Amino acid sequence: DTGVSQNPRHKITKRGQNVTFRCDPISEHNRLYWYRQTLGQGPEFLTYFQNEAQLEKSRLLSDRFSAERPKGSFSTLEIQRTEQGDSAMYLCASSSSGNSNQPQHFGDGTRLSIL
Amino acid sequence: AQTVTQSQPEMSVQEAETVTLSCTYDTSESDYYLFWYKQPPSRQMILVIRQEAYKQQNATENRFSVNFQKAAKSFSLKISDSQLGDAAMYFCAYRSSLNNNDMRFGAGTRLTVKP
C-alpha cells in the first residue's frame, strides 16, 4: 500500500466555480478525515468519516462544502461557488479504529488556488 | 476548547547538533494524546512521535525524544544529531481521548538545518 492518495495535487479555478477533490485512504483504514491548511498555519479539522458515515463536521465547513464517502473507501470533498478565502491546502488523513491513539496518516494534499 | 501553541515560528540548527522545539497546550482533560508531525516542503505530513498523557515516561524514537511535562502542559521535541533531512515544518498536535476525531494542531515551527 502506498499510503493516502489525493487528487489533484493542484487546482486553479476562477471564483464562483465548483471544485471536487478526491482522497483514497489506506485500504484497511475505516476512518477518514479532511483538514484545511492555510499558509503559516497548522491543519484545521473539517470533517470525519467512519466507514461511510459522516460523524462530525467542523463549524469551518460552511454550506458550500460537502463531503461524501459513499462506499466507505474513497472520499470526495466538493466546494461550491468558490471564494477567495477558500484558497488553501486541503489535506486528507486516514486511520484505523481500535486504540484511540492510532495516528492519522496524511496524504500530500490538494492545493486550491482561487483566481 | 483545546488550543496548541508553538511559540517558535522558525528555528535553525547546525548539522549534528541538538535542537528543541517547544509546544504548550491548554486543556481541562486528564487523558489525551500528543503528537509531533513533520511536513517537509511539498511533501506529506508524517508522524514523528506520540505520547499518551497517562504515561509518565517520555516517548523516544531514535534521534527524536520528547519532554512531556503534564502539569505544565508542555510537550517539547528534541532532535539529536540533526541531519539535513530533518529540515521541515514541525507541528505539535493534541487529540482528546473523549473525541479522538478532532485533532488540534499548532501553527508549526520551521526548522532549518545548516550544513
Coordinates of C-alpha atoms in Angstrom, one line a residue:
Chain A
D1 CA 0.0 0.0 0.0
T2 CA 1.4 3.4 -0.9
G3 CA -0.4 5.4 1.7
V4 CA -3.1 8.1 1.4
S5 CA -3.5 9.4 -2.1
Q6 CA -5.1 12.7 -3.0
N7 CA -6.1 14.1 -6.4
P8 CA -5.5 16.5 -7.9
R9 CA -2.3 17.9 -6.4
H10 CA -3.1 21.4 -7.5
K11 CA -6.3 23.0 -8.6
I12 CA -6.6 26.5 -10.0
T13 CA -10.0 27.9 -10.7
K14 CA -12.0 31.1 -11.0
R15 CA -14.1 32.4 -8.2
G16 CA -17.6 31.1 -8.3
Q17 CA -16.7 27.7 -9.8
N18 CA -17.3 24.4 -8.2
V19 CA -14.3 22.1 -7.4
T20 CA -14.1 18.5 -6.2
F21 CA -11.2 16.7 -4.6
R22 CA -10.7 13.0 -4.1
C23 CA -9.0 11.1 -1.3
D24 CA -8.1 7.4 -1.3
P25 CA -7.2 6.3 2.2
I26 CA -5.0 3.4 3.2
S27 CA -7.1 0.4 2.3
E28 CA -7.6 -1.1 5.8
H29 CA -8.4 2.3 7.4
N30 CA -12.0 2.8 8.2
R31 CA -11.6 6.4 9.5
L32 CA -11.1 9.3 7.1
Y33 CA -10.5 13.0 7.9
W34 CA -10.4 16.2 5.9
Y35 CA -8.4 19.2 7.0
R36 CA -7.7 22.7 5.6
Q37 CA -4.3 24.2 6.0
T38 CA -3.6 27.9 5.2
L39 CA -0.2 29.4 4.8
G40 CA 1.7 29.6 8.0
Q41 CA -0.8 27.6 10.0
G42 CA -1.4 24.1 11.1
P43 CA -4.1 22.0 9.7
E44 CA -7.7 22.7 10.8
F45 CA -10.2 19.9 11.2
L46 CA -13.1 20.0 8.7
T47 CA -14.9 16.6 8.9
Y48 CA -14.6 13.0 9.8
F49 CA -16.0 9.7 8.4
Q50 CA -16.1 6.3 10.0
N51 CA -16.8 3.9 7.1
E52 CA -19.4 5.7 5.0
A53 CA -20.9 7.7 7.9
Q54 CA -20.0 11.3 8.3
L55 CA -19.9 11.6 12.0
E56 CA -18.6 15.0 12.7
K57 CA -18.4 18.4 10.9
S58 CA -16.5 21.4 12.0
R59 CA -18.1 24.9 12.0
L60 CA -15.5 25.7 9.4
L61 CA -17.4 23.5 7.0
S62 CA -19.9 26.0 5.5
D63 CA -22.9 25.1 3.5
R64 CA -20.9 25.4 0.3
F65 CA -18.8 22.4 1.4
S66 CA -19.9 18.9 1.1
A67 CA -18.0 15.6 1.7
E68 CA -19.0 12.1 0.9
R69 CA -17.7 8.6 1.3
P70 CA -20.3 6.6 -0.4
K71 CA -18.8 3.1 -0.1
G72 CA -16.6 3.6 2.9
S73 CA -13.5 3.7 0.8
F74 CA -12.5 6.9 -1.2
S75 CA -14.0 10.2 -0.2
T76 CA -14.7 13.4 -2.1
L77 CA -14.8 17.0 -0.9
E78 CA -16.7 19.4 -3.0
I79 CA -16.7 23.2 -2.7
Q80 CA -19.5 25.1 -4.5
R81 CA -19.3 28.7 -5.6
T82 CA -15.7 29.0 -4.5
E83 CA -14.5 32.2 -2.9
Q84 CA -11.0 33.8 -2.5
G85 CA -10.9 32.6 1.1
D86 CA -11.2 29.0 0.0
S87 CA -7.6 29.1 -1.2
A88 CA -5.7 26.6 0.9
M89 CA -4.2 23.2 1.1
Y90 CA -6.8 20.5 1.7
L91 CA -5.4 17.5 3.5
C92 CA -6.9 14.1 3.8
A93 CA -5.9 11.6 6.5
S94 CA -6.9 8.1 7.5
S95 CA -6.5 5.9 10.5
S96 CA -7.7 2.6 11.7
S97 CA -10.1 2.2 14.6
G98 CA -9.2 0.4 17.8
N99 CA -7.0 2.1 20.2
S100 CA -7.7 5.8 20.2
N101 CA -4.0 6.7 20.0
Q102 CA -3.9 5.4 16.4
P103 CA -2.1 8.0 14.4
Q104 CA -3.5 9.6 11.3
H105 CA -1.7 9.1 8.1
F106 CA -1.8 12.1 5.8
G107 CA -1.9 12.5 2.0
D108 CA 0.1 15.0 0.0
G109 CA -2.9 17.4 -0.1
T110 CA -4.6 19.3 -2.8
R111 CA -3.6 22.9 -3.1
L112 CA -6.5 25.1 -4.2
S113 CA -5.9 28.5 -5.7
I114 CA -8.9 30.8 -6.5
L115 CA -8.2 33.4 -9.1
Chain B
A1 CA -11.6 24.3 23.7
Q2 CA -8.2 22.9 23.4
T3 CA -5.5 25.0 21.9
V4 CA -2.0 24.2 20.9
T5 CA 0.7 26.9 20.9
Q6 CA 4.1 26.7 19.2
S7 CA 5.9 29.9 20.2
Q8 CA 8.8 29.5 17.8
P9 CA 7.9 30.2 14.2
E10 CA 11.4 29.4 13.0
M11 CA 14.4 27.6 14.4
S12 CA 17.8 26.6 13.0
V13 CA 20.3 24.1 14.0
Q14 CA 23.8 23.1 12.8
E15 CA 24.1 19.7 11.3
A16 CA 24.9 17.1 14.0
E17 CA 23.8 19.4 16.8
T18 CA 20.7 19.1 19.0
V19 CA 17.6 21.3 18.8
T20 CA 14.5 21.6 20.9
L21 CA 11.1 22.7 19.6
S22 CA 8.6 24.0 22.1
C23 CA 4.9 23.2 22.4
T24 CA 2.3 24.1 25.0
Y25 CA -1.3 23.3 25.1
D26 CA -4.4 24.1 27.0
T27 CA -6.9 21.5 28.2
S28 CA -9.1 20.6 31.1
E29 CA -8.9 17.0 30.3
S30 CA -6.7 14.5 32.1
D31 CA -6.5 11.9 29.3
Y32 CA -5.3 12.8 25.9
Y33 CA -2.7 12.2 23.2
L34 CA 0.1 14.4 21.9
F35 CA 1.8 14.1 18.6
W36 CA 4.6 15.7 16.7
Y37 CA 4.3 15.7 12.9
K38 CA 6.9 16.6 10.3
Q39 CA 5.9 18.3 7.0
P40 CA 8.8 18.6 4.5
P41 CA 8.4 21.1 1.7
S42 CA 5.8 20.0 -0.8
R43 CA 5.6 16.6 0.9
Q44 CA 3.1 14.9 3.0
M45 CA 2.9 15.2 6.8
I46 CA 4.4 12.2 8.6
L47 CA 4.2 11.2 12.3
V48 CA 7.4 11.7 14.2
I49 CA 6.5 10.7 17.7
R50 CA 3.5 10.4 20.0
Q51 CA 2.8 10.4 23.7
E52 CA -0.1 9.2 25.8
A53 CA -0.8 11.6 28.6
Y54 CA -1.3 8.8 31.1
K55 CA 2.3 7.6 30.6
Q56 CA 4.9 9.4 32.7
Q57 CA 7.8 8.1 30.6
N58 CA 8.8 10.3 27.8
A59 CA 8.5 8.8 24.3
T60 CA 11.6 8.2 22.3
E61 CA 12.0 7.3 18.6
N62 CA 15.7 7.0 17.6
R63 CA 17.0 10.6 17.4
F64 CA 13.7 12.1 18.4
S65 CA 12.5 12.4 22.0
V66 CA 10.0 14.4 23.9
N67 CA 10.0 16.2 27.2
F68 CA 6.4 15.8 28.4
Q69 CA 5.5 18.0 31.4
K70 CA 1.9 17.3 32.1
A71 CA 1.4 19.7 35.0
A72 CA 3.0 22.5 32.9
K73 CA 1.1 21.3 29.8
S74 CA 4.3 21.3 27.8
F75 CA 5.4 18.9 25.1
S76 CA 8.7 19.8 23.6
L77 CA 10.5 17.8 20.9
K78 CA 14.3 17.2 21.0
I79 CA 16.1 16.3 17.8
S80 CA 19.6 14.9 18.4
D81 CA 22.4 14.7 15.9
S82 CA 20.4 16.8 13.4
Q83 CA 20.5 15.8 9.8
L84 CA 19.8 17.8 6.6
G85 CA 16.8 15.7 6.0
D86 CA 15.3 16.9 9.3
A87 CA 14.6 20.3 7.7
A88 CA 10.8 20.7 7.6
M89 CA 7.8 22.3 9.3
Y90 CA 7.1 20.6 12.6
F91 CA 3.6 20.6 14.0
C92 CA 2.6 19.7 17.5
A93 CA -0.9 18.2 17.8
Y94 CA -3.4 17.4 20.6
R95 CA -6.1 14.8 20.5
S96 CA -8.6 14.2 23.2
S97 CA -9.3 10.7 24.3
L98 CA -13.0 11.7 24.5
N99 CA -13.3 12.9 21.0
N100 CA -10.4 11.4 19.1
N101 CA -11.8 12.6 15.7
D102 CA -10.7 16.2 16.3
M103 CA -7.0 16.8 16.3
R104 CA -5.8 20.3 17.1
F105 CA -2.6 21.5 15.6
G106 CA -0.2 24.3 16.5
A107 CA 0.9 26.8 13.9
G108 CA 4.1 25.0 13.3
T109 CA 7.8 25.6 13.6
R110 CA 10.0 25.8 10.5
L111 CA 13.3 24.0 11.2
T112 CA 16.3 24.8 9.1
V113 CA 19.4 22.6 9.3
K114 CA 22.7 24.3 8.4
P115 CA 25.4 22.1 6.9

